[in-house]
Tab-separated table of C-alpha atoms and ligand atoms in Angstrom:
chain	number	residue	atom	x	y	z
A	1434	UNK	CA	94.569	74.650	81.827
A	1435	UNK	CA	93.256	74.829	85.495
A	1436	UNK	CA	89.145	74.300	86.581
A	1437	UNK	CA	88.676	77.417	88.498
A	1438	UNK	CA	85.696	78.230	90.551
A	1439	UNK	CA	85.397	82.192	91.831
A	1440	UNK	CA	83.164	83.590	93.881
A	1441	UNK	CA	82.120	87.324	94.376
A	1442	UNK	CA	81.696	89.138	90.592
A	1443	UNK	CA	81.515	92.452	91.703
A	1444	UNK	CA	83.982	95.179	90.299
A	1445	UNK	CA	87.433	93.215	90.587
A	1446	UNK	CA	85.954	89.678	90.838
A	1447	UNK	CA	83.712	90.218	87.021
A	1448	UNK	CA	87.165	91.716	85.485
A	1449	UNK	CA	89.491	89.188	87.079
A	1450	UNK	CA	86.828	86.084	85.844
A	1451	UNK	CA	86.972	87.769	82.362
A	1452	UNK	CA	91.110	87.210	82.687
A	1453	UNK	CA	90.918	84.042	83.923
A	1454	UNK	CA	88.308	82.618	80.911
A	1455	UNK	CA	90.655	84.700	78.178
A	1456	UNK	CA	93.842	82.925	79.466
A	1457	UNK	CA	91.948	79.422	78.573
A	1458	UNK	CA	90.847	78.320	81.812
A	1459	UNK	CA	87.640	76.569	82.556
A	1460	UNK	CA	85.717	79.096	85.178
A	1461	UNK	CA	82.584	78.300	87.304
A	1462	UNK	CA	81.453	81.369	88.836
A	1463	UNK	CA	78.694	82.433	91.224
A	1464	UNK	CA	77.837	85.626	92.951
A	1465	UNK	CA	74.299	86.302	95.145
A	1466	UNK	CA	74.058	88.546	92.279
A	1467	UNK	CA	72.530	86.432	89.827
A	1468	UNK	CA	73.264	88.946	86.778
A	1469	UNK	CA	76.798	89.212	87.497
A	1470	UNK	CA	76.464	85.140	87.088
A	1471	UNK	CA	74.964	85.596	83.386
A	1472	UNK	CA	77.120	87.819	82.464
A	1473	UNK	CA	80.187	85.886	83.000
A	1474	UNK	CA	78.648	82.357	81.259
A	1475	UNK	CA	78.081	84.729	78.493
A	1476	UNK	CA	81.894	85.535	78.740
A	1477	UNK	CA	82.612	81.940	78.663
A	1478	UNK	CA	82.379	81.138	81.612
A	1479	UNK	CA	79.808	78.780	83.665
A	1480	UNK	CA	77.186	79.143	85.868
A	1481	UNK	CA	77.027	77.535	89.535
A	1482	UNK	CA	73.927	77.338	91.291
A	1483	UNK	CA	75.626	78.047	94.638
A	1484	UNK	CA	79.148	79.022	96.040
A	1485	UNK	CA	79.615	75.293	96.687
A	1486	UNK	CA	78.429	73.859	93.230
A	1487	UNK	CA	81.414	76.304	91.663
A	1488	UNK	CA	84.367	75.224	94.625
A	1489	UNK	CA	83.242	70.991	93.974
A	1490	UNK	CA	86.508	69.196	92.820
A	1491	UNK	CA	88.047	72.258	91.305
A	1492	UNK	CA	91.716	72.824	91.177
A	1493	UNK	CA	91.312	76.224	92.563
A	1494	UNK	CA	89.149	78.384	94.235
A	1495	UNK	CA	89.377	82.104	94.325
A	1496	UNK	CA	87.072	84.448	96.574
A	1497	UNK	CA	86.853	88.133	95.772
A	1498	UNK	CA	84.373	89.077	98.587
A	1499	UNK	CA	83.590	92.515	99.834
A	1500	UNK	CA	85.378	91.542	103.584
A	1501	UNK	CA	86.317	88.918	106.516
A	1502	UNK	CA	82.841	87.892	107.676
A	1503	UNK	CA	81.754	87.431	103.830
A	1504	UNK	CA	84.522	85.137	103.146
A	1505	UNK	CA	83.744	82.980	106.392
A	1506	UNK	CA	80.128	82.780	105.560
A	1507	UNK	CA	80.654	81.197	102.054
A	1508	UNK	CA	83.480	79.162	103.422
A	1509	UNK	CA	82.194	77.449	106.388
A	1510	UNK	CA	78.044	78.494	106.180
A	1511	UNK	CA	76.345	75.171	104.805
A	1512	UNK	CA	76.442	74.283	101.920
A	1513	UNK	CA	79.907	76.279	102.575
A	1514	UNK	CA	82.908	76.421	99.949
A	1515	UNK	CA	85.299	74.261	102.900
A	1516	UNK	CA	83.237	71.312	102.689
A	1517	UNK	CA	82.850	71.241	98.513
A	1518	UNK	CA	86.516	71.657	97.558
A	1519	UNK	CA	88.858	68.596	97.545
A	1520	UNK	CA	91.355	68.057	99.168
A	1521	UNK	CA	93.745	69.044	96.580
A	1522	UNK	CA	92.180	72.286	95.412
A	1523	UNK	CA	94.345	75.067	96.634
A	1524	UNK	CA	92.370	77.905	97.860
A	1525	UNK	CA	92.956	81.433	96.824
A	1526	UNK	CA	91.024	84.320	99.108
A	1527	UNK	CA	91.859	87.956	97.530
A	1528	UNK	CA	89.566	90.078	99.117
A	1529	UNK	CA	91.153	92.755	101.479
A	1530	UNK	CA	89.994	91.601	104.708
A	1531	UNK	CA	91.490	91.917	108.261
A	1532	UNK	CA	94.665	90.037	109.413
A	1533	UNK	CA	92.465	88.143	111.740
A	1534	UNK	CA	90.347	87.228	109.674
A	1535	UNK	CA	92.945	85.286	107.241
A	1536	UNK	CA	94.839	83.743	109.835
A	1537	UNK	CA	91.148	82.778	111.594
A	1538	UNK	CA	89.985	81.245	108.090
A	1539	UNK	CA	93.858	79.693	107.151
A	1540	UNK	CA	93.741	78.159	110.382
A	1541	UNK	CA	90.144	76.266	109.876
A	1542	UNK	CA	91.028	75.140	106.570
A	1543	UNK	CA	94.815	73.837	107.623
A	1544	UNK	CA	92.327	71.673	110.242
A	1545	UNK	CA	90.782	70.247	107.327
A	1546	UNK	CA	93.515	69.293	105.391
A	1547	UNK	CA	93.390	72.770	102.770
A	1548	UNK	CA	95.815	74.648	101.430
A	1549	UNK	CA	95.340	78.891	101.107
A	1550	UNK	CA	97.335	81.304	99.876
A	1551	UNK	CA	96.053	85.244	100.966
A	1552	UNK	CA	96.476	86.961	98.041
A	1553	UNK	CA	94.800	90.727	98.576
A	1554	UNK	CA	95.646	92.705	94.881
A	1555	UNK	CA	97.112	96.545	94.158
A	1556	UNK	CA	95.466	98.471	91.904
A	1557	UNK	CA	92.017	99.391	91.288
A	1558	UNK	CA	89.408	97.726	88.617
A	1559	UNK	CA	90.421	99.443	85.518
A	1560	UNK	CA	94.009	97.723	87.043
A	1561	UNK	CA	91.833	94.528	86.814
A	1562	UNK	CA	90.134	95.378	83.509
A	1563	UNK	CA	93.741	95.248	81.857
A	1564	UNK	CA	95.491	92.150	84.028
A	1565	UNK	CA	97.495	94.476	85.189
A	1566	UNK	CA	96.691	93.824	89.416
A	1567	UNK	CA	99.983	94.082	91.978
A	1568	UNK	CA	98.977	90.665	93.577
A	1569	UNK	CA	100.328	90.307	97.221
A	1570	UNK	CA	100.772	86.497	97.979
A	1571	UNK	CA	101.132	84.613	101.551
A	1572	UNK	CA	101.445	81.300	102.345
A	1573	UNK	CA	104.081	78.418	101.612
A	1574	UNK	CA	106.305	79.057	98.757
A	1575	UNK	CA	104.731	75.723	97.153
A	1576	UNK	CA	101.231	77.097	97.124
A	1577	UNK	CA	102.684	80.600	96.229
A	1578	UNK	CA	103.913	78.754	92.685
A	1579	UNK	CA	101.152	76.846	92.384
A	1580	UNK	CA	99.275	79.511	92.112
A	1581	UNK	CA	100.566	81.451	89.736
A	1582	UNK	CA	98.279	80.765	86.945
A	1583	UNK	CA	95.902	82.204	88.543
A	1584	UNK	CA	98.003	85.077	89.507
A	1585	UNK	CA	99.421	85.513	86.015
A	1586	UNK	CA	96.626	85.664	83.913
A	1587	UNK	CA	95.278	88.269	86.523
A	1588	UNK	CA	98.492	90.433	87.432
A	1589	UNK	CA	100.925	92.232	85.888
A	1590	UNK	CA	103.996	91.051	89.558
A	1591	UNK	CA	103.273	88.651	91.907
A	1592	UNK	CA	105.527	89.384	94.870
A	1593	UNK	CA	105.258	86.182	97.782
A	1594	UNK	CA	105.501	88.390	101.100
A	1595	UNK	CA	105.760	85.875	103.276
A	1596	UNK	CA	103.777	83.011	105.263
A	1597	UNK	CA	100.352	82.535	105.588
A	1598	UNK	CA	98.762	85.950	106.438
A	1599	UNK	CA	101.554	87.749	105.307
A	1600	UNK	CA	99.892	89.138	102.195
A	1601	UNK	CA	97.139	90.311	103.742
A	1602	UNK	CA	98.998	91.961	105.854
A	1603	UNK	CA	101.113	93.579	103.340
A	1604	UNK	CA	98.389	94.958	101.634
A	1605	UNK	CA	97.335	96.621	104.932
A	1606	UNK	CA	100.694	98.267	105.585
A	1607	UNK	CA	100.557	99.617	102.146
A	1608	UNK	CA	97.283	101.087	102.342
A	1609	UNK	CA	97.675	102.605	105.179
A	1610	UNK	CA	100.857	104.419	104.024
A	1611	UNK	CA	99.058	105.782	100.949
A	1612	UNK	CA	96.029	106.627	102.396
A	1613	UNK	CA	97.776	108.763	105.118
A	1614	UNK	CA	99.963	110.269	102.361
A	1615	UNK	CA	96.746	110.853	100.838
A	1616	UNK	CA	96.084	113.214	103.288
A	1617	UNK	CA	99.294	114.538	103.260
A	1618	UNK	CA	99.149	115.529	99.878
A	1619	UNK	CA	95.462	117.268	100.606
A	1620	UNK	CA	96.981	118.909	103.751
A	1621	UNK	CA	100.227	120.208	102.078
A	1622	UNK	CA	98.313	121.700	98.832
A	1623	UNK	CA	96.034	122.974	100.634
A	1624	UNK	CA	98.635	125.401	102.686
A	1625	UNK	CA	100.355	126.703	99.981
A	1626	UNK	CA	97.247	127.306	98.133
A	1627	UNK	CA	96.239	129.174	101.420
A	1628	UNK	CA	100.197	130.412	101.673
A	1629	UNK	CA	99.636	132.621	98.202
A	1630	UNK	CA	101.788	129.853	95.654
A	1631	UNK	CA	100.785	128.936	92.624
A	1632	UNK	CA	99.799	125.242	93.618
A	1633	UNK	CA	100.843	123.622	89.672
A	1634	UNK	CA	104.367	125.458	90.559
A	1635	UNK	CA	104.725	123.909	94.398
A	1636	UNK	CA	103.678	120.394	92.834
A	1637	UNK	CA	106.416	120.877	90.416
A	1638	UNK	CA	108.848	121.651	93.055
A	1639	UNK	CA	107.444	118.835	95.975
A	1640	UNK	CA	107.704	116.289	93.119
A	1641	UNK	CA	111.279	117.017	92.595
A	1642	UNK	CA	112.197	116.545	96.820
A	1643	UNK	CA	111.895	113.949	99.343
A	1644	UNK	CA	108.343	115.546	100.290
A	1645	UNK	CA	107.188	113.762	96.631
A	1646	UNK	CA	109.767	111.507	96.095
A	1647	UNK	CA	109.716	110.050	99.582
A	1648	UNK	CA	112.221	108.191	101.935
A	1649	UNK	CA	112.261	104.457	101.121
A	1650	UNK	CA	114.784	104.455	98.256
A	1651	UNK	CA	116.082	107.692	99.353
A	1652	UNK	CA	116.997	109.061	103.233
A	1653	UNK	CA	116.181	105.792	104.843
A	1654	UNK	CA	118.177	103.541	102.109
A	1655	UNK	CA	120.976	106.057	102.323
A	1656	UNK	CA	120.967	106.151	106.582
A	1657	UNK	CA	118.706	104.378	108.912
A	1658	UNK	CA	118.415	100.807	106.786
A	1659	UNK	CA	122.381	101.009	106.669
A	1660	UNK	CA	122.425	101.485	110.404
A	1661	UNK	CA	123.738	105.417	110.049
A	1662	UNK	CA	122.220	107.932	111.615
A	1663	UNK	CA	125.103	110.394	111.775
A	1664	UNK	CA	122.918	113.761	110.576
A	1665	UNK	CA	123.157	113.770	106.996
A	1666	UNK	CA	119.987	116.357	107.355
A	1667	UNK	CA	119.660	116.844	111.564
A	1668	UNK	CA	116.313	115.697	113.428
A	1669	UNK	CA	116.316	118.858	115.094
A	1670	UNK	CA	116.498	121.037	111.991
A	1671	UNK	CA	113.714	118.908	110.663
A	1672	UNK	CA	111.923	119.645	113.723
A	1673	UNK	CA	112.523	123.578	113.543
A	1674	UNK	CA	111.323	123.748	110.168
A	1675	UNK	CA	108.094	121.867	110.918
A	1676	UNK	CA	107.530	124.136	113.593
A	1677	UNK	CA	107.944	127.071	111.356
A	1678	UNK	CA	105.445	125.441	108.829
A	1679	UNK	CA	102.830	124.430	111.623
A	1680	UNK	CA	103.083	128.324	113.204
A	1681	UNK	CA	102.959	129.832	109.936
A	1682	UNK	CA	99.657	127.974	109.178
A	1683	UNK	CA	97.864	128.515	112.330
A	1684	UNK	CA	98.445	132.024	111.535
A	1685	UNK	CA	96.708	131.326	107.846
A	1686	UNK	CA	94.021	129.619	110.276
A	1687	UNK	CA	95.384	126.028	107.738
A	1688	UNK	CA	94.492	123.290	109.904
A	1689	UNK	CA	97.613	120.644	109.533
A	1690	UNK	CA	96.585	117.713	111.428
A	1691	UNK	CA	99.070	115.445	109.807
A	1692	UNK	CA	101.819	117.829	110.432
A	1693	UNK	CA	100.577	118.166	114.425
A	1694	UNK	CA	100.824	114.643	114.868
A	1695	UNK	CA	104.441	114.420	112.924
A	1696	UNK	CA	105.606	117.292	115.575
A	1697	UNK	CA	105.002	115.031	118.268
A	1698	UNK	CA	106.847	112.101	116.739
A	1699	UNK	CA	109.981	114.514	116.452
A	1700	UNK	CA	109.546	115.726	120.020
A	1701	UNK	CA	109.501	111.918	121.104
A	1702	UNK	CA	112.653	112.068	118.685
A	1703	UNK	CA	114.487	114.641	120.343
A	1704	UNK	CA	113.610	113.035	124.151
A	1705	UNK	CA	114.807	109.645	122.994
A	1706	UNK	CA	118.411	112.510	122.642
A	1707	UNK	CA	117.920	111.771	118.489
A	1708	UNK	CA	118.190	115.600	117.708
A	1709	UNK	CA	121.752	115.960	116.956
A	1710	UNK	CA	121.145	112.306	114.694
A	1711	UNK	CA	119.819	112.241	111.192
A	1712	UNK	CA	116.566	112.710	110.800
A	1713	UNK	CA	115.172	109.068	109.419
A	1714	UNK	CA	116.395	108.583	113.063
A	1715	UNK	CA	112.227	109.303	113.690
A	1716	UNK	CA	112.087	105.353	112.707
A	1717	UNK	CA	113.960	103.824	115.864
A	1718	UNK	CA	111.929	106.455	117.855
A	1719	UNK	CA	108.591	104.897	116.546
A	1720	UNK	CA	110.295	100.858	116.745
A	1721	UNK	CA	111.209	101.633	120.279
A	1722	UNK	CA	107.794	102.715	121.191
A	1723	UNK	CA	106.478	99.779	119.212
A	1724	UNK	CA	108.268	97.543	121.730
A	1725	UNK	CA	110.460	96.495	118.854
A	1726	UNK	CA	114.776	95.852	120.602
A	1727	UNK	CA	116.695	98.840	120.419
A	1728	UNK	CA	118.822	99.264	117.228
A	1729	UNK	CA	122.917	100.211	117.721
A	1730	UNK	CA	124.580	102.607	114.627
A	1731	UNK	CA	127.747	103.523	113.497
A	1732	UNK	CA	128.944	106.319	114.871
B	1913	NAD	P1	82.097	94.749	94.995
B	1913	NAD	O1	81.237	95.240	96.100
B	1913	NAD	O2	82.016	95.388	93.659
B	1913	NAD	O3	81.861	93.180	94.773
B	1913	NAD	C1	81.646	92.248	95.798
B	1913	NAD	C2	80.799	91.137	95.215
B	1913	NAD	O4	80.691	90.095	96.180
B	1913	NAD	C3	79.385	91.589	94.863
B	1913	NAD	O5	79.081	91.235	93.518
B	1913	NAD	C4	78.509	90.810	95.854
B	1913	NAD	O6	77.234	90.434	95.314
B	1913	NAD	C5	79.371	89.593	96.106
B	1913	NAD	N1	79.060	88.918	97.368
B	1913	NAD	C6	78.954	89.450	98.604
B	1913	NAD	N2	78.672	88.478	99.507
B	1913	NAD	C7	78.589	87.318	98.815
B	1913	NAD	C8	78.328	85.984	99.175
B	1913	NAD	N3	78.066	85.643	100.461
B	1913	NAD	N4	78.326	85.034	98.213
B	1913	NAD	C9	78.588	85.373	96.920
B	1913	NAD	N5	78.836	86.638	96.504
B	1913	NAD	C10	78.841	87.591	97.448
B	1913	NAD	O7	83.588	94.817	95.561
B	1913	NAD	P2	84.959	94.872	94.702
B	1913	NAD	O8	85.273	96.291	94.394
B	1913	NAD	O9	84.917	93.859	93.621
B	1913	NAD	O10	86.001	94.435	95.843
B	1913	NAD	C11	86.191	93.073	96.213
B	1913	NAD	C12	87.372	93.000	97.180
B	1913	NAD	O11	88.545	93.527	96.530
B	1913	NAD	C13	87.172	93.840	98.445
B	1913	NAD	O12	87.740	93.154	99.543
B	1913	NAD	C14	87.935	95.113	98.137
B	1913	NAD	O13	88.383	95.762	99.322
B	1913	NAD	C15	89.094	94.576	97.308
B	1913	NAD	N6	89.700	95.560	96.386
B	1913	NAD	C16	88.925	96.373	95.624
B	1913	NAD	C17	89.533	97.273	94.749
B	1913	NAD	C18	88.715	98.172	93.846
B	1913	NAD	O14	89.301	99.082	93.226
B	1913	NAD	N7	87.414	97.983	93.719
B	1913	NAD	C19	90.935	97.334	94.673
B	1913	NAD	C20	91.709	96.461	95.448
B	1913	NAD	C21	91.064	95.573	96.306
């Protein structure tokens, strides 16, 4: 079993500690909330005195901090977590912070001869309550493994994303997918409530479609990822029946700002000539405004 220090017992970082003691390992935590210290010594866990008495000579240490400039200050403010661990503790940060922020913070410690792995978490703290967190791992596959006892007593998957930085990064991409489709959802419900349907019926149907089923594993796997985009469903039908949706809701006085912004990605679409093309054709519109090379499909 592993001597752990952690740092930050707020909502994930009390839960995750709580994990980490059940699964046998030997925890010093500490928090500027000197409760949430207490209460995990009374889990079985131990108290530090400071974020640098609970990283000294431990085998890992894990920070669960709030963002990018909290993690910096208990890693590099004196007494700061950098200078206490040893040179073979492997350092775990998995707050969500900013891609900057992790490769700012990797970069310092690679300077001083420590090892990080970025490893933001899926799933909220009743997901942490249970061990049950999606954890989102960068850095070198070595660390990745070596850091799974950690990850494991904590998570229910461990997917390794990439290099240093790449976690964090993945866990950005994925938020902002959900949170926009978030808003989707609101913006969608909201019109046919405002359209007359009975909004338990749409659900029904939307969950049953590629509006609730989506297009990773469906119109993209089937088209664009297999470099087809001969219409299997044509861009510029798409486009038509957005515009019928957006008119028909202005005249409902349904704001759709989601949907406005989507009708300009199809009219970029339809000027890059995609309209006669399948309509996941959208994504090599959006790479080749991303200055991303140019794609070539099957015919
Ligand atoms: P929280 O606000 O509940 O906890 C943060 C803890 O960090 C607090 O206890 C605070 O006292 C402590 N802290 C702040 N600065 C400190 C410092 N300098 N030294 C020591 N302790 C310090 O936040 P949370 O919900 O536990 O979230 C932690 C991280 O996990 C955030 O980056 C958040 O975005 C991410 N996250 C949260 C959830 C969730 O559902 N709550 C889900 C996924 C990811």
């Amino acid at each position: 079993m592993a001597s752990i220090g952690f740092i930050g017992l707020g909502r994930m970082g009390s839960a995750m500690s709580r994990k980490l003691i059940e699964a046998g390992h030997d925890l010093w935590a500490f928090d500027l909330d000197p409760a949430a210290v207490d209460r995990i010594a009374g889990a079985g866990g131990h108290a530090a005195a400071s974020a640098a008495e609970a990283a000294q000579g431990r085998d890992f240490v894990v920070t669960m901090l709030p963002n990018g400039p909290d993690v910096e200050e208990v890693l590099f403010a004196a007494p700061g977590v950098a200078n206490a661990m040893a040179r073979d503790t492997l350092y775990i940060d998995m707050s969500t912070v900013a891609p900057e922020a992790t490769d700012a913070i990797a970069g310092r410690l690679s300077a001083m001869g420590i090892r990080m792995v970025d490893a933001p978490v899926g799933g909220t703290s009743e997901f942490a309550e249970r061990g049950q967190l999606l954890i989102l791992a960068g850095g070198d596959p070595q660390d990745v493994q070596a850091a799974l006892p950690v990850f494991d007593a904590v998570g229910r998957e461990t997917i390794h994303c990439g290099p240093a930085g790449a976690g964090t990064r993945t866990k950005l991409v994925n938020n902002y997918m959900s949170t926009v489709l978030n808003a989707l959802t609101a913006e969608t419900l909201a019109f046919a409530e405002a359209a007359g349907l009975d909004v338990m019926r749409t659900v029904k149907v939307l969950a049953g479609t590629t509006a609730g089923k989506g297009f990773l594993t469906g119109a993209y796997d089937r088209k664009i990822f297999s470099g087809d985009i001969s219409p299997e469903f044509g861009l510029a039908l798409a486009s038509k029946d957005l515009g019928l949706a957006l008119a028909y809701a202005a005249g409902l006085d349904v704001p759709l700002g989601v949907g406005a912004a989507a009708s300009q990605v199809y009219a970029m679409s339809r000027a890059d000539g995609f309209g006669p093309k399948d309509w996941s054709a959208v994504l090599e519109t959006l790479r080749l405004r991303s200055a991303l090379p140019a794609r070539t499909f099957d015919d």
